[in-house]
Coordinates of C-alpha atoms in Angstrom, one line a residue:
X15 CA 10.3 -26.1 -3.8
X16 CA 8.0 -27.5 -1.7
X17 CA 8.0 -29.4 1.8
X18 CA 11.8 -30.3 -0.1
X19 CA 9.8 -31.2 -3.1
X20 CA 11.2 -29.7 -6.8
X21 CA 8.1 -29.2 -8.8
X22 CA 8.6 -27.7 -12.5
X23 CA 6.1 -25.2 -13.0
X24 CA 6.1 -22.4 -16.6
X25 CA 3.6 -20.2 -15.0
X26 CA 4.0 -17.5 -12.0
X27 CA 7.1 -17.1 -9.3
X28 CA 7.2 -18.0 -6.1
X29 CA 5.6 -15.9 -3.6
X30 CA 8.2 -13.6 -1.7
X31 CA 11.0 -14.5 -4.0
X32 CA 14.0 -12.4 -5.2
X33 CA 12.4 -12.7 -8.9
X34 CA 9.0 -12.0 -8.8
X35 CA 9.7 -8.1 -8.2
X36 CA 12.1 -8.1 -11.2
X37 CA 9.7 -9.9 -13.3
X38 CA 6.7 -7.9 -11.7
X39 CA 8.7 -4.5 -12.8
X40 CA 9.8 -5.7 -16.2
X41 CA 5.9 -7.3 -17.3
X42 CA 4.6 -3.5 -15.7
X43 CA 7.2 -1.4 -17.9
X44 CA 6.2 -3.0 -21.1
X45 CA 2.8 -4.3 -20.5
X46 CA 1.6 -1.3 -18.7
X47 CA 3.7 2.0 -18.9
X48 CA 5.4 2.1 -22.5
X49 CA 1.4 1.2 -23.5
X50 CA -0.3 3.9 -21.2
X51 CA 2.1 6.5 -22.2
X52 CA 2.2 5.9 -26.1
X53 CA -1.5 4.6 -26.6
X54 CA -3.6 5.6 -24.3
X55 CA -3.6 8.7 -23.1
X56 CA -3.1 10.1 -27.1
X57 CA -7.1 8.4 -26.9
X58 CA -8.1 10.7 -23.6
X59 CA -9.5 13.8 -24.1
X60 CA -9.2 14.9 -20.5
X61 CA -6.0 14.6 -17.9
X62 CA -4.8 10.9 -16.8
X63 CA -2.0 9.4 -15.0
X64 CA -0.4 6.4 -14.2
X65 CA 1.7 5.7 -10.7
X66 CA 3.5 2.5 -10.4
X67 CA 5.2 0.8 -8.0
X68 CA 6.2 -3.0 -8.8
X69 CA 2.9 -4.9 -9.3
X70 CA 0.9 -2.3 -7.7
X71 CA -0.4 1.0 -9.9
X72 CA -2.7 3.6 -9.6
X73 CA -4.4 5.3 -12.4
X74 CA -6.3 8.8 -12.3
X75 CA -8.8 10.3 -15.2
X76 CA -10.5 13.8 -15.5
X77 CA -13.7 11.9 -16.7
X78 CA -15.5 9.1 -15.4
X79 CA -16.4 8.0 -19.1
X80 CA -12.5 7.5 -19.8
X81 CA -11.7 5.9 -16.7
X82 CA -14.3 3.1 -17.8
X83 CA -13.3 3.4 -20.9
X84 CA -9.3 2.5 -20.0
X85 CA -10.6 -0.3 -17.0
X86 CA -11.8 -2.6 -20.4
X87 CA -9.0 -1.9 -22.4
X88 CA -6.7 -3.0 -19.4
X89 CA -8.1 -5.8 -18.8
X90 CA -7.8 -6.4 -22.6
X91 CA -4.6 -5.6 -22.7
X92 CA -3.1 -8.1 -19.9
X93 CA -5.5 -11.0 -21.1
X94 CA -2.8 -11.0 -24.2
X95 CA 0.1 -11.5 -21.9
X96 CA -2.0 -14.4 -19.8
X97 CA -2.3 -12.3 -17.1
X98 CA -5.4 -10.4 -14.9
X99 CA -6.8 -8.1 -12.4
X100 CA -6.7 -9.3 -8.7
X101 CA -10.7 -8.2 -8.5
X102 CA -10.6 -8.0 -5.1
X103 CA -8.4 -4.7 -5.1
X104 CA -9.7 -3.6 -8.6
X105 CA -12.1 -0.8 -8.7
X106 CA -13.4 2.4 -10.1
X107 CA -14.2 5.1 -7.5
X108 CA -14.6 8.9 -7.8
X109 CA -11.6 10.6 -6.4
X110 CA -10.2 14.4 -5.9
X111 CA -11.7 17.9 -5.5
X112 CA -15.0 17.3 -6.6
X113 CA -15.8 13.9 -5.4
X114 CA -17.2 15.2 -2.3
X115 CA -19.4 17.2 -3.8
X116 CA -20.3 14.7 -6.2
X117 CA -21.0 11.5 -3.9
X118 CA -23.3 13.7 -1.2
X119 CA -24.8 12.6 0.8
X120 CA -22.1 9.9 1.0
X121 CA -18.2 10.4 2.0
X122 CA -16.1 9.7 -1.2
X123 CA -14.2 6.2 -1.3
X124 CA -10.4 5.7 -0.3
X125 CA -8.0 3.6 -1.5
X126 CA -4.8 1.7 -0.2
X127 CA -1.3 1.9 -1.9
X128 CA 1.8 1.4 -0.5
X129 CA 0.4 0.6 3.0
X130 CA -1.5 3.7 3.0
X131 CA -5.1 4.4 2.9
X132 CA -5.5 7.8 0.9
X133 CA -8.6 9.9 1.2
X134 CA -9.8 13.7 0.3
X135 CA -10.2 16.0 2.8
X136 CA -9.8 19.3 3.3
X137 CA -6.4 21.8 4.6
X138 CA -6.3 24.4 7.2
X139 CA -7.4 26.9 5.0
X140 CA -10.6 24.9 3.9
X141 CA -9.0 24.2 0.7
X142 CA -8.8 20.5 -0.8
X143 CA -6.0 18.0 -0.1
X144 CA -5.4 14.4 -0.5
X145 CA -4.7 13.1 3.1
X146 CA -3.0 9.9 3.9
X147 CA -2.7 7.5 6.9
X148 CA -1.1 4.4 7.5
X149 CA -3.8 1.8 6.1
X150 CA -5.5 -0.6 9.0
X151 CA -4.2 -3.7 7.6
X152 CA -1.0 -2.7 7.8
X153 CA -1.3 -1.4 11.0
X154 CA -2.3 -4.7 12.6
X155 CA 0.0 -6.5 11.1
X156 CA 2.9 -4.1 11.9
X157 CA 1.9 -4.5 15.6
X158 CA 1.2 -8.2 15.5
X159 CA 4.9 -8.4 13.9
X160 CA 6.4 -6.2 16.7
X161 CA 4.9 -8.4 19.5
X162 CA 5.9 -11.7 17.9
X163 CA 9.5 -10.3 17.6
X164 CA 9.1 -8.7 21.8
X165 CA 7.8 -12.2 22.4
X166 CA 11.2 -13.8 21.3
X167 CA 13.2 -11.6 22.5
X168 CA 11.6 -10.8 26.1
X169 CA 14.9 -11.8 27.5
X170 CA 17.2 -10.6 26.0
X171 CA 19.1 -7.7 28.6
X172 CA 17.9 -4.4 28.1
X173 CA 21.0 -3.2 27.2
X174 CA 20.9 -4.9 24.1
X175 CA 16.8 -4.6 23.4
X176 CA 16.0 -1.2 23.5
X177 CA 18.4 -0.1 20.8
X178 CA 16.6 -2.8 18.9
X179 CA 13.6 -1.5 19.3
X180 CA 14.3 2.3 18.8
X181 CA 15.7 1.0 15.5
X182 CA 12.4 -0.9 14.5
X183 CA 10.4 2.4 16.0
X184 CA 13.0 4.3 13.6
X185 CA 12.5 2.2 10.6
X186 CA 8.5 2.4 10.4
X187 CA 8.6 6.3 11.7
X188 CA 11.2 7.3 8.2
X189 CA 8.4 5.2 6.4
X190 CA 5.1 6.3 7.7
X191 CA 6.2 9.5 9.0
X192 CA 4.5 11.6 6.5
X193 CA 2.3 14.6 6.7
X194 CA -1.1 13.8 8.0
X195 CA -0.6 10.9 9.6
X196 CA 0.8 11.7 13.3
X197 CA -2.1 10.4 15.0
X198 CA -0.9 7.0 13.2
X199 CA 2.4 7.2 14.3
X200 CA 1.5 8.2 18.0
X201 CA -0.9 4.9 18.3
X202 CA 2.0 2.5 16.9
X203 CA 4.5 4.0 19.4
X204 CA 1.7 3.6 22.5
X205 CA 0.7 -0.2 21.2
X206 CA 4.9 -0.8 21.1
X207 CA 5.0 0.5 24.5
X208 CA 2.4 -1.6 26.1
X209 CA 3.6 -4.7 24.6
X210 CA 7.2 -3.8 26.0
X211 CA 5.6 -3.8 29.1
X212 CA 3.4 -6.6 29.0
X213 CA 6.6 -9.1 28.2
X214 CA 9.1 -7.2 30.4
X215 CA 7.1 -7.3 33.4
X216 CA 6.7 -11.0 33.0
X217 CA 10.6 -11.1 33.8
X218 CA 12.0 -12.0 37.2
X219 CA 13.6 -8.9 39.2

């Protein structure tokens, strides 16, 4: 549907609909995962893993040569099911213990899943450890969400609004509450804070 418009269509879902993350789990389970696992990684001579989460997936190799190897036949592999990479958040990049080492004098890459950007750094003990925080996309948009919805609802009595917002505050603290990423979660609560006060000092009394 569009602007109250039916229009037939035989390719893709709507965007945001109930179906597409059915469909988007079924086409990954047999496209992707039944494949990886029974085909692929019997042709890798080194580690590899897949991680999958609706239409989003990670995959990690022991060797550079097979992960190059595995980014052609996956892009093979969906071509025969008339489907294909979003390019723009398709890419090889080194990745784990070694990649510092490797990539000197430059920082390794990161990468975003899930809403979080995931780097390599190092624990307390100077030993290695993937680190994740909540990705700057997100971030923005999480804020620009909270002060739309703060915007609506500047007059509502604050009775009623604050146990509103400590469940929003709640909702994205069980979700990006994570080791690591505390200095996130301290920033979101000080932006929510300010824009509490920005609209509730614009009240009368």
């Amino acid at each position: 549907m569009e602007n109250n418009n039916y229009h037939s269509t035989v390719e893709g879902v709507v965007q945001g609909s109930n179906l597409s993350p059915v469909l988007a789990n079924i086409y990954m389970h047999y496209v992707l995962v039944l494949w990886f696992y029974k085909e692929v990684r019997k042709q890798m001579k080194g580690e590899s893993y897949l991680i999958v989460y609706a239409d989003d997936f990670v995959c990690c190799f022991q060797y550079k040569n097979e992960a190059e190897q595995f980014f052609e036949m996956l892009q093979k592999r969906l071509m025969q099911y008339g489907l294909e990479l979003e390019t723009s958040k398709s890419r090889l990049i080194e990745f784990g213990r070694f990649a510092e080492e490797n990539c000197k004098p430059k920082k390794p890459e990161t990468f975003e899943f899930l809403g979080f950007t995931h780097y390599c750094d190092k624990g307390r003990r100077g030993n290695f450890r993937i680190k994740r925080k909540t990705s700057s996309k997100k971030f923005r948009e999480k804020t620009k969400n909270f002060e739309m919805w703060m915007k609506r609802n500047r007059t509502m009595p604050l009775k009623e609004l604050m146990p509103k917002v400590n469940a929003k505050l709640q909702g994205h603290y069980n979700y990006y509450g994570i080791t690591d990423n505390s200095k996130k979660i301290s920033d979101y609560c000080y932006n929510v804070k300010k824009i509490i006060f920005k609209w509730i000092n614009r009240r009368s009394q």
